[in-house]
XYZ file of C-alpha atoms in Angstrom:
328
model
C 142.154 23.040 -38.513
C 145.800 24.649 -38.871
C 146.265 28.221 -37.238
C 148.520 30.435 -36.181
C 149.287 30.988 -32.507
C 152.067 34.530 -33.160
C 151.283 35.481 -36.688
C 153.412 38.678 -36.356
C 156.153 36.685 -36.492
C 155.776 36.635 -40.262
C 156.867 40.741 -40.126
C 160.530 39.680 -39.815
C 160.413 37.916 -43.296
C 161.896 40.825 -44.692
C 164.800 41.213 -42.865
C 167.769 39.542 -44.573
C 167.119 42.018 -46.999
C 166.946 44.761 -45.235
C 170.122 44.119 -42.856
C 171.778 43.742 -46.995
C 170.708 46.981 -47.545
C 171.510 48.752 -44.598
C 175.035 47.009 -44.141
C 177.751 48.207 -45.265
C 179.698 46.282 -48.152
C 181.757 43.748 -47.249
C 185.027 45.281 -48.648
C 184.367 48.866 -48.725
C 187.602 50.313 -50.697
C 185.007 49.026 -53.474
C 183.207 51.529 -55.179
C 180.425 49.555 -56.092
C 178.138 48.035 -52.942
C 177.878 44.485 -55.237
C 180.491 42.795 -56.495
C 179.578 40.169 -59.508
C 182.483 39.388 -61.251
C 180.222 37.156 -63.739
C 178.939 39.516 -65.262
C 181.335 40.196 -67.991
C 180.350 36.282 -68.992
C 177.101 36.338 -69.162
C 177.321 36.717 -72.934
C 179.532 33.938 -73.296
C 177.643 30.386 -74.628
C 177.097 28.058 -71.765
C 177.616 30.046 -69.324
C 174.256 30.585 -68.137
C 173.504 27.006 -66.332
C 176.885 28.019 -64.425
C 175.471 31.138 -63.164
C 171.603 29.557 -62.373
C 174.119 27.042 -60.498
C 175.451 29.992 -58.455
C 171.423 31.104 -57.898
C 170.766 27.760 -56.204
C 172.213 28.157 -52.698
C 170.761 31.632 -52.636
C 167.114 30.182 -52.963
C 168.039 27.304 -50.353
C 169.023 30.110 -47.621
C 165.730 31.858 -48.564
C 163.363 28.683 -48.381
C 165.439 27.740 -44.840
C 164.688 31.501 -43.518
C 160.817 31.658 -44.449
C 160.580 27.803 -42.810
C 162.105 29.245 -39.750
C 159.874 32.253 -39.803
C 156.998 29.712 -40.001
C 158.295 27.334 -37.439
C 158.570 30.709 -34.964
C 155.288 31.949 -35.611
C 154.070 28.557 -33.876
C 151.676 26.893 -35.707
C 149.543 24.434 -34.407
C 146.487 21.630 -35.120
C 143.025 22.867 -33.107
C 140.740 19.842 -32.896
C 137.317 19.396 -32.736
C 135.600 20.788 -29.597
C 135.639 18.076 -26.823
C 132.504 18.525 -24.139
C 133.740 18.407 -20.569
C 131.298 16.583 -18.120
C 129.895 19.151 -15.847
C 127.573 17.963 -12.485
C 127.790 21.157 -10.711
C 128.540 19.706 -8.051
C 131.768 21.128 -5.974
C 133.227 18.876 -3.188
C 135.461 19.788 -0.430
C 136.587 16.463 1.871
C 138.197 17.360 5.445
C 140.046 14.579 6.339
C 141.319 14.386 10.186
C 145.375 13.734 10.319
C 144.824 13.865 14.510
C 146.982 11.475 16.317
C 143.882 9.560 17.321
C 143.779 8.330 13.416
C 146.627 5.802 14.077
C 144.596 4.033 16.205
C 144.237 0.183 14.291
C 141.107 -0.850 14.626
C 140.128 -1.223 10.829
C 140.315 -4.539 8.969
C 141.602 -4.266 4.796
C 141.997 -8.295 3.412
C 142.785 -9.711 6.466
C 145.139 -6.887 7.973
C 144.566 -4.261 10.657
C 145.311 -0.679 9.749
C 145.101 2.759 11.251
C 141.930 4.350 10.158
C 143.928 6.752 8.110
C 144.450 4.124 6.190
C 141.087 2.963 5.573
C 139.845 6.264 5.108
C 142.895 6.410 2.133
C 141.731 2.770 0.429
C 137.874 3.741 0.326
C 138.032 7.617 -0.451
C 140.568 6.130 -3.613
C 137.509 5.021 -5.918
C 135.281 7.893 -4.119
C 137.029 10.433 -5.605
C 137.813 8.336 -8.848
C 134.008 8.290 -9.638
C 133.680 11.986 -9.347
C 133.693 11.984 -12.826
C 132.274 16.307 -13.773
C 132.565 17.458 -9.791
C 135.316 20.083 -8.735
C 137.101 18.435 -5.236
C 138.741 20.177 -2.940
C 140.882 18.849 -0.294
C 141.438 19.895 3.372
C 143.653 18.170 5.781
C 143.304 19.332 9.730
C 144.552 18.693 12.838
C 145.109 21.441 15.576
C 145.069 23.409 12.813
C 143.103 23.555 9.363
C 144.908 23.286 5.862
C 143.420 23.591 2.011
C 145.662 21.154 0.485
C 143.914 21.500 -3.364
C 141.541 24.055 -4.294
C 138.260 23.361 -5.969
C 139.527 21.204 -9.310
C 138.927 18.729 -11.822
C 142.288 16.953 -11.822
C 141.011 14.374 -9.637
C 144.448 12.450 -10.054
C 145.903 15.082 -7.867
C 143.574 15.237 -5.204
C 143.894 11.705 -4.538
C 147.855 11.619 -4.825
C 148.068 14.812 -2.277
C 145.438 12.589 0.332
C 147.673 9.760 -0.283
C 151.089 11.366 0.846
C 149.155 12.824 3.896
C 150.194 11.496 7.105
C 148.864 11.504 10.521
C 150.513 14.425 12.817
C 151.307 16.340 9.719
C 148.734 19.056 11.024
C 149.654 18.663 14.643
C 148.084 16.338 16.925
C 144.461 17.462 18.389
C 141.467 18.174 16.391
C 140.690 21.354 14.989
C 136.741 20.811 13.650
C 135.155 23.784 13.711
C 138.430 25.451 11.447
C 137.960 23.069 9.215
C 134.580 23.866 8.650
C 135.342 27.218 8.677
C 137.932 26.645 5.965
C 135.317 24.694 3.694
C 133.000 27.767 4.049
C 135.511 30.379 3.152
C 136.457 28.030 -0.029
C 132.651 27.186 -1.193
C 131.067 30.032 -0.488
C 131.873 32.320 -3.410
C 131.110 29.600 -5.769
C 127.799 30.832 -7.131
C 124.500 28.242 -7.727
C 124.749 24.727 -7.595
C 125.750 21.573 -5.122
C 128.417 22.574 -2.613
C 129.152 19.841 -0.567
C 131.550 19.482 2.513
C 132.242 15.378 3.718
C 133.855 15.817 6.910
C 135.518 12.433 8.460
C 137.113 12.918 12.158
C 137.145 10.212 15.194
C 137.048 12.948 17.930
C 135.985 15.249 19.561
C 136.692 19.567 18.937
C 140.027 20.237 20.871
C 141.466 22.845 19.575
C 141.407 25.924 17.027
C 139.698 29.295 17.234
C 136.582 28.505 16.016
C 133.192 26.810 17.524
C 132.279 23.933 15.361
C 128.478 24.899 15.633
C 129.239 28.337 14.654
C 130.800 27.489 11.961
C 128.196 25.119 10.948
C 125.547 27.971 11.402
C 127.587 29.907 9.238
C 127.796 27.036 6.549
C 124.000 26.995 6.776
C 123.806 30.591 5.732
C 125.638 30.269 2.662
C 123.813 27.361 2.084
C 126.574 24.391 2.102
C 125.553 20.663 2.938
C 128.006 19.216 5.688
C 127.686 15.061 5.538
C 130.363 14.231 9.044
C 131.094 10.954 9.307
C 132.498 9.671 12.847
C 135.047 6.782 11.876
C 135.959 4.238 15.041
C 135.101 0.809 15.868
C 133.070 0.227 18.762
C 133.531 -1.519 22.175
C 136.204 -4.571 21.346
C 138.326 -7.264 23.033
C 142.176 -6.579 23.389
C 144.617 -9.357 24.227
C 146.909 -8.257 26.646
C 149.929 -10.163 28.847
C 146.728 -10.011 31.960
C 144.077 -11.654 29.430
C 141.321 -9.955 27.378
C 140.223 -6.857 28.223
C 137.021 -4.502 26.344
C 138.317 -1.684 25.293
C 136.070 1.369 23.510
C 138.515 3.061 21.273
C 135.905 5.451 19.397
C 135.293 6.918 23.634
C 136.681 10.283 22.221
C 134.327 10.518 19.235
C 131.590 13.719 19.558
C 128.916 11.925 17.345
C 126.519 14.282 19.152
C 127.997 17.443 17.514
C 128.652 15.575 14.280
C 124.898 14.939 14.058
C 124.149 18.631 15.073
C 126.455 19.884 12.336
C 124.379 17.316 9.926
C 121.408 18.542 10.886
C 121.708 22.298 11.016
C 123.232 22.730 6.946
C 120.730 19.490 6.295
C 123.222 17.113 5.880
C 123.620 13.744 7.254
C 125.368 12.441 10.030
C 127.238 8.459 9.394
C 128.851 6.126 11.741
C 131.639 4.352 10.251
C 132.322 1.128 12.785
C 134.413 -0.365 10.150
C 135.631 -0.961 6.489
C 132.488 -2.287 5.284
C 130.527 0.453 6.589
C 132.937 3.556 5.363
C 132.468 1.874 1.767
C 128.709 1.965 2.051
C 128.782 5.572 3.100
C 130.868 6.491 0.238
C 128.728 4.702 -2.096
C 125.520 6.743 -0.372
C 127.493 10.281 -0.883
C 127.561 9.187 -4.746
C 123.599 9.453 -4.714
C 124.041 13.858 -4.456
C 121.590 15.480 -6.811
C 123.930 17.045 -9.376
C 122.966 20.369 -10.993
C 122.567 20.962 -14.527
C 124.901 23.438 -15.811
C 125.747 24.383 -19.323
C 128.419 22.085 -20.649
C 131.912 23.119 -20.671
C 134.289 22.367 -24.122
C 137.765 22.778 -24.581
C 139.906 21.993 -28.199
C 142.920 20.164 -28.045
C 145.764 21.776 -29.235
C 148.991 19.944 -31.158
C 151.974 21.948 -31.989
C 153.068 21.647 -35.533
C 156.532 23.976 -35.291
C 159.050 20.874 -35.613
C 157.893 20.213 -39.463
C 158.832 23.799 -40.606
C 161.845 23.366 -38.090
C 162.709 20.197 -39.739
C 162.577 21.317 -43.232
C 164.755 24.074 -42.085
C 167.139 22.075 -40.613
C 167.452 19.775 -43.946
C 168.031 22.736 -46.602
C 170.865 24.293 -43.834
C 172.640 20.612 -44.169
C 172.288 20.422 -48.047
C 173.945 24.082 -48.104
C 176.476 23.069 -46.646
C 177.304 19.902 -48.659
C 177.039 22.476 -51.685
C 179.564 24.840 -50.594
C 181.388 21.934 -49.560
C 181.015 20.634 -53.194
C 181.825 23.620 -54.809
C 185.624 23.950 -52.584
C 186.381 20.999 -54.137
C 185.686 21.347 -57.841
């Protein structure tokens, strides 16, 4: 269906006319406002297809001027209604940037990364597959960040978690801001699944607020927290005195992870490696959505550059007349 987006555009038709008869003749020691010095031939024989040859680039001009006027009153195609998938569901993931997450002690075909990284390569199809859920995105460190509001453009989410970098936030671990954060951005939301997937491999060492608090808070506007505490456990490091076991998740709070789980009746996870953090994932995908009325939008195609165009070909052919007629 064709409509117009500015139909008052089309009140300006009128004014070539108007500026005629409001201008002042072009050469005004004439008495009369309109020259036409054909006039005395009219009666002549043969003389009339001469003057309809005068009438032609008159029309042109008007034809180009009401295609113009179209072109600027923007029309466009609206398509059939398209129906958005809707769960309900909104998602907020706080991922820790703390310098901690450089630690390498995740395995991804073969090659040890930081667990940044392996939080980046299995959160990828996570957030692909959250096909009808508003995510939001919070990156923390000493301090808490919203990095992308509650949206649908999933694409972005994932490109703004993929530029993120460890230290960008500072280098200790802010949880209970970050939870705070998540709770100031889901709780005027209204009905339905809010969800906050916290990852961190420490322990609460800085901010302002008490991670408990702010997951007693959480449970009063009724937000799920799922924390998952990402680390390997206890392994062997070769070193120039031998092998040594080293515990490099030591740091990791899992006992106030699982308290925040339990108090907004989430779930704590332990993520000991690649494998594992893929599983979890893949159990977060199981959320209940919520039925919500479906949302539609139209697509919209501009149609202005066909008027334009038109326009554009009856100015060129005007000119090749008068460019015709200099010569004869």
């Amino acid at each position: 269906m064709i409509q117009i987006a500015w139909p008052w555009m089309f009140l300006i038709l009128p004014l070539p006319l108007l500026l005629r008869l409001w201008l002042p003749p072009a050469d005004p020691a004439q008495g009369a406002a309109l020259r036409m010095p054909f006039l005395k031939e009219l009666a002549r024989p043969g003389e009339s297809a001469r003057l309809r040859h005068r009438q032609w680039p008159l029309a042109l001009a008007a034809a180009a001027w009401l295609l113009i006027v179209a072109a600027s009153a923007r029309p466009q195609w609206l398509g059939d209604p398209v129906a958005l998938p809707v769960s309900g569901r909104d998602v907020v993931l706080a991922v820790d940037l703390s310098q901690s997450m450089q630690e390498r002690d995740f395995e991804i075909q073969g090659q040890w990364v930081d667990r940044l990284t392996a939080t980046k390569w299995v959160a990828e199809d996570f957030i692909a597959r959250r096909a009808g859920d508003r995510i939001g995105l919070i990156l923390f460190g000493e301090q808490a960040y919203l990095q992308t509001p509650l949206t649908f453009d999933r694409e972005t989410v994932w490109t703004l978690l993929d530029e993120a970098q460890i230290g960008l936030a500072g280098r200790a671990t802010a949880i209970g801001d970050a939870i705070g954060l998540g709770v100031k951005r889901l709780r005027d939301k209204g009905e339905g699944s809010r969800v906050l997937i916290l990852l961190t491999d420490g322990a609460n060492t800085a901010g302002e607020v008490d991670p408990l608090q702010a997951a007693e808070l959480a449970a009063r506007e009724g937000l799920t927290i799922y924390t998952i505490g990402i680390g390997a456990d206890e392994m062997l490091v070769r070193g120039l005195f031998g092998t040594r076991r080293v515990n490099p998740s030591s740091d990791l709070d899992e006992r106030t992870l699982q308290a925040i789980a339990d108090q907004t009746g989430g779930r704590y996870f332990r993520a000991r490696d690649t494998a594992e953090l893929e599983a979890i994932y893949r159990l977060l995908d199981e959320l209940e959505p919520i039925e919500q009325d479906p949302e539609t939008f139209r697509p919209v195609a501009a149609l202005f550059y066909w008027p334009l165009a038109g326009a554009l070909a009856l100015v060129i052919l005007l000119v090749l007349i008068k460019l015709r007629e200099r010569t004869i």
